[in-house]
XYZ file of C-alpha atoms in Angstrom:
327
model
C -17.244 -16.844 18.704
C -18.639 -20.160 17.466
C -17.843 -20.917 13.852
C -20.821 -21.712 11.652
C -20.845 -22.535 7.960
C -21.164 -18.890 6.950
C -18.192 -17.853 9.062
C -16.039 -20.664 7.687
C -16.915 -19.633 4.143
C -16.022 -16.019 4.944
C -12.656 -17.109 6.360
C -11.943 -19.289 3.317
C -12.995 -16.467 1.009
C -10.783 -14.017 2.878
C -7.760 -16.333 2.765
C -8.240 -16.776 -0.984
C -8.364 -13.013 -1.529
C -5.211 -12.503 0.555
C -3.317 -15.138 -1.445
C -4.378 -13.477 -4.707
C -3.162 -10.134 -3.344
C 0.193 -11.644 -2.355
C 0.695 -13.014 -5.874
C -0.484 -9.782 -7.510
C 1.746 -7.605 -5.322
C 4.810 -9.709 -6.157
C 4.088 -9.544 -9.873
C 3.327 -5.821 -9.726
C 6.593 -4.979 -8.004
C 8.516 -7.066 -10.541
C 6.922 -5.102 -13.381
C 7.560 -1.808 -11.612
C 11.247 -2.684 -11.279
C 11.520 -3.407 -15.006
C 9.902 -0.092 -15.880
C 12.011 1.805 -13.358
C 15.252 0.595 -14.941
C 14.385 2.530 -18.087
C 13.960 5.774 -16.141
C 16.942 8.002 -15.407
C 16.638 8.171 -11.642
C 18.718 7.851 -8.528
C 19.251 4.135 -7.908
C 19.475 4.692 -4.179
C 16.148 6.493 -4.170
C 14.636 3.645 -6.167
C 15.893 1.068 -3.675
C 14.662 3.128 -0.723
C 11.159 3.345 -2.186
C 11.037 -0.304 -3.253
C 12.062 -1.529 0.198
C 8.694 -0.449 1.546
C 6.374 -0.832 -1.412
C 7.682 -4.236 -2.479
C 6.110 -5.870 0.568
C 3.606 -3.261 1.805
C 1.287 -3.118 -1.201
C -1.344 -5.336 0.508
C -1.404 -3.049 3.566
C -1.664 0.005 1.303
C -4.588 -1.258 -0.768
C -6.418 -2.783 2.202
C -5.928 0.452 4.133
C -7.236 2.666 1.339
C -10.212 0.349 0.761
C -11.045 0.386 4.473
C -10.749 4.177 4.630
C -13.013 4.615 1.598
C -15.570 2.338 3.275
C -15.429 4.482 6.405
C -13.735 1.704 8.398
C -10.225 3.078 9.028
C -10.033 1.155 12.329
C -9.572 -2.020 10.269
C -6.594 -0.462 8.520
C -5.083 0.765 11.785
C -5.357 -2.706 13.286
C -3.791 -4.232 10.171
C -0.831 -1.838 10.264
C -0.174 -2.206 13.999
C -0.477 -5.989 13.737
C 1.742 -6.104 10.641
C 4.478 -4.078 12.342
C 4.401 -6.365 15.362
C 4.428 -9.465 13.153
C 7.361 -8.180 11.083
C 9.506 -7.567 14.147
C 8.575 -10.775 15.965
C 7.443 -13.922 14.216
C 8.739 -13.065 10.736
C 12.327 -12.140 11.570
C 12.256 -14.457 14.600
C 10.962 -17.268 12.417
C 13.846 -16.733 9.991
C 16.342 -17.150 12.847
C 14.426 -20.173 14.104
C 14.495 -21.927 10.730
C 17.948 -20.946 9.465
C 19.856 -20.906 12.758
C 20.669 -17.204 12.973
C 20.201 -13.834 11.291
C 23.396 -11.717 11.203
C 23.055 -7.997 11.930
C 25.631 -5.851 10.159
C 26.299 -2.233 9.276
C 24.519 0.684 10.938
C 21.350 -1.163 11.896
C 22.049 -1.181 15.634
C 23.714 2.219 15.720
C 21.043 4.114 13.784
C 18.435 2.279 11.709
C 16.912 0.272 14.560
C 16.547 3.364 16.741
C 15.005 5.343 13.895
C 12.588 2.495 13.177
C 11.719 2.212 16.865
C 10.894 5.906 17.076
C 8.852 5.889 13.868
C 6.961 2.716 14.868
C 5.944 4.216 18.221
C 5.163 7.714 16.880
C 1.590 6.860 15.722
C 0.800 5.662 19.262
C 1.743 9.122 20.524
C -0.472 10.807 17.931
C -3.427 8.550 18.711
C -3.066 8.830 22.495
C -6.139 11.092 22.469
C -8.178 8.322 20.832
C -8.108 9.660 17.285
C -5.840 10.178 14.298
C -6.832 13.345 12.451
C -6.100 14.483 8.906
C -3.439 16.786 10.319
C -1.831 13.786 12.034
C -1.972 11.945 8.715
C -0.238 14.825 6.954
C 2.491 14.787 9.607
C 3.031 11.047 9.053
C 3.273 11.415 5.266
C 5.760 14.265 5.619
C 7.758 12.171 8.100
C 8.065 9.406 5.507
C 9.451 11.747 2.858
C 11.863 13.252 5.383
C 13.025 9.717 6.205
C 13.575 8.783 2.550
C 15.304 12.082 1.805
C 17.638 11.527 4.743
C 18.491 8.017 3.530
C 19.300 9.226 0.042
C 21.220 12.289 1.201
C 23.348 10.346 3.672
C 23.698 7.218 1.545
C 22.495 5.011 4.398
C 19.699 3.141 2.685
C 19.293 -0.268 4.363
C 18.911 -1.689 0.886
C 21.709 0.127 -0.878
C 23.154 -3.258 -1.840
C 19.851 -4.528 -3.199
C 20.199 -6.016 -6.638
C 17.107 -5.101 -8.563
C 15.871 -7.775 -10.895
C 16.807 -7.375 -14.514
C 19.597 -4.905 -13.850
C 21.877 -5.458 -16.841
C 23.777 -3.241 -19.269
C 21.603 -1.883 -22.021
C 23.520 -3.824 -24.665
C 22.529 -7.076 -22.959
C 18.809 -6.321 -22.745
C 16.490 -7.250 -25.530
C 14.175 -4.321 -26.003
C 11.260 -3.762 -28.270
C 9.316 -0.588 -28.788
C 6.200 -2.314 -27.465
C 7.759 -3.631 -24.247
C 7.186 -0.509 -22.082
C 3.543 -0.372 -23.196
C 2.998 -4.064 -22.435
C 4.641 -3.759 -19.019
C 2.568 -0.662 -18.241
C -0.633 -2.530 -19.099
C 0.454 -5.419 -16.859
C 1.181 -2.951 -14.065
C -2.265 -1.363 -14.357
C -3.910 -4.805 -14.360
C -1.894 -5.871 -11.311
C -2.835 -2.736 -9.396
C -6.445 -3.221 -10.451
C -6.463 -6.779 -9.089
C -5.027 -5.509 -5.809
C -7.670 -2.806 -5.578
C -10.615 -5.121 -6.310
C -9.360 -7.834 -3.935
C -8.756 -5.276 -1.179
C -12.288 -3.893 -1.544
C -13.790 -7.399 -1.411
C -11.569 -8.328 1.538
C -12.823 -5.361 3.559
C -16.390 -6.572 2.963
C -15.387 -9.970 4.373
C -13.676 -8.381 7.381
C -16.774 -6.288 8.154
C -18.941 -9.437 8.056
C -16.520 -11.328 10.309
C -16.426 -8.432 12.766
C -20.210 -8.341 12.908
C -20.647 -12.133 13.127
C -18.045 -12.603 15.846
C -19.057 -9.516 17.790
C -15.523 -8.102 17.837
C -14.226 -4.665 16.894
C -12.958 -3.955 13.354
C -9.630 -2.935 14.928
C -9.305 -6.416 16.488
C -9.986 -8.202 13.189
C -7.342 -6.114 11.434
C -4.889 -6.537 14.311
C -5.095 -10.310 14.738
C -6.482 -11.835 11.540
C -5.855 -9.468 8.640
C -2.284 -8.609 9.652
C -1.286 -12.273 9.483
C -2.317 -12.407 5.836
C -0.979 -9.062 4.656
C 2.499 -9.813 6.066
C 2.906 -12.921 3.893
C 5.014 -10.990 1.316
C 7.428 -9.990 4.091
C 7.609 -13.616 5.222
C 8.367 -14.887 1.717
C 11.029 -12.234 1.097
C 12.641 -12.896 4.495
C 12.822 -16.646 3.841
C 14.334 -16.144 0.385
C 16.844 -13.604 1.703
C 17.787 -15.916 4.583
C 18.439 -18.800 2.206
C 20.667 -16.585 0.050
C 22.252 -14.925 3.121
C 21.405 -11.493 1.703
C 21.777 -9.710 5.023
C 20.842 -6.212 3.862
C 17.674 -7.565 2.293
C 16.571 -9.378 5.472
C 16.659 -6.400 7.813
C 15.968 -3.824 5.113
C 12.761 -5.689 4.316
C 11.563 -5.695 7.924
C 12.653 -2.201 8.948
C 11.567 -0.662 5.637
C 8.103 -2.201 5.871
C 7.631 -0.970 9.437
C 8.601 2.574 8.427
C 6.310 2.656 5.375
C 3.384 1.164 7.315
C 3.770 3.580 10.235
C 4.150 6.742 8.166
C 3.104 6.803 4.519
C 0.319 4.209 4.566
C -1.178 5.200 7.914
C -0.899 8.847 6.883
C -2.754 8.270 3.602
C -5.485 6.371 5.445
C -5.933 9.207 7.957
C -6.078 11.795 5.178
C -8.888 9.847 3.486
C -10.815 9.010 6.658
C -9.700 10.237 10.100
C -9.521 7.442 12.665
C -11.711 8.215 15.662
C -11.869 6.157 18.849
C -9.708 3.109 19.188
C -10.299 0.981 22.301
C -7.641 2.097 24.774
C -6.870 -1.352 26.229
C -6.195 -2.973 22.841
C -4.231 0.080 21.747
C -2.168 0.043 24.923
C -1.417 -3.685 24.772
C -0.400 -3.419 21.114
C 1.965 -0.534 21.824
C 3.449 -2.331 24.840
C 4.145 -5.525 22.903
C 5.647 -3.575 20.006
C 7.975 -1.840 22.456
C 8.876 -5.189 24.060
C 9.716 -6.753 20.687
C 11.870 -3.791 19.645
C 13.664 -3.865 22.988
C 14.278 -7.614 22.816
C 15.648 -7.398 19.286
C 18.089 -4.681 20.333
C 19.066 -6.579 23.501
C 19.649 -9.844 21.633
C 21.817 -8.309 18.904
C 23.657 -5.370 20.498
C 26.837 -7.310 21.417
C 27.176 -10.297 19.092
C 25.506 -8.665 16.055
C 23.288 -11.614 15.222
C 19.941 -13.087 16.199
C 20.343 -16.704 17.332
C 17.795 -19.488 16.985
C 16.671 -19.457 20.621
C 16.280 -15.691 20.483
C 14.144 -16.034 17.376
C 12.021 -18.535 19.300
C 11.554 -15.955 22.069
C 10.341 -13.348 19.563
C 7.915 -15.848 18.026
C 6.741 -16.734 21.536
C 6.106 -13.081 22.354
C 3.913 -12.753 19.265
C 2.029 -15.932 20.209
C 1.462 -14.476 23.685
C 0.170 -11.250 22.128
C -2.301 -13.142 19.935
C -3.406 -15.233 22.924
C -4.114 -12.128 25.004
C -6.038 -10.546 22.133
C -8.128 -13.710 21.746
C -9.000 -13.612 25.445
C -9.990 -9.954 25.167
C -12.132 -10.487 22.049
């Protein structure tokens, strides 16, 4: 895997596209929040939906673009890698930088176990080497069952999330043109995400061909690092503000959305056939290890200490190292 000038340009091009997608996804979610405040809807439902989409838009658009190009293995690798990154170096990095991440509420009693089951469920479905359209439908239905259960039981991990711009109507300056302007901005933002995702998949295909590695590997190791940047930014901001619900809600919500709704949509568009069993097995094993370590570290003292965060980051580094050796 020697890097020549063409490969370096592809990497630089890909990084640029990812950064544009990160900026566009942040702006798009902000606009969506503003529009949603004018709709008479359940606030808890809104928070439950935003917890996933606010940071998973890059995975969604990249996944759809890959599926439309007939390369769903790229999307699968991105989602598996993103889930592992969220639960290891992102939340572990927050503990490493800020000293600790408190764990409160029902996370250990219920949410973590639910997330663990949902995160591992796709590995069960793909144990035969493929993810069919029927499997995709099951995953999408599982997501809506999950959201419905959160709303019905009032256990949304982000039920304390303060949505931006949430003020009494009398304190908001409104114009008749504002909804139209915000809608146009939303469409433009989604368009930028779509175009960048399509171009990024072209880059990933070239890198896969040039390096002689599988599309699944590129998504797993390289693409996932870029598409989890929104989660990293939100986790850092939440850690600085000590917004505990936002820290874990961000991570757990993203894992659930990635593993169900996004992967389900991808499979409905283009069924995923044949994923190398060794890479699939190692990915599932490391995901299980990270989930187990997080539970073990936090089950008694209800916080993730700095050294424990370092362990999680180290596990992710070990995973990447093994994948590089297998490439």
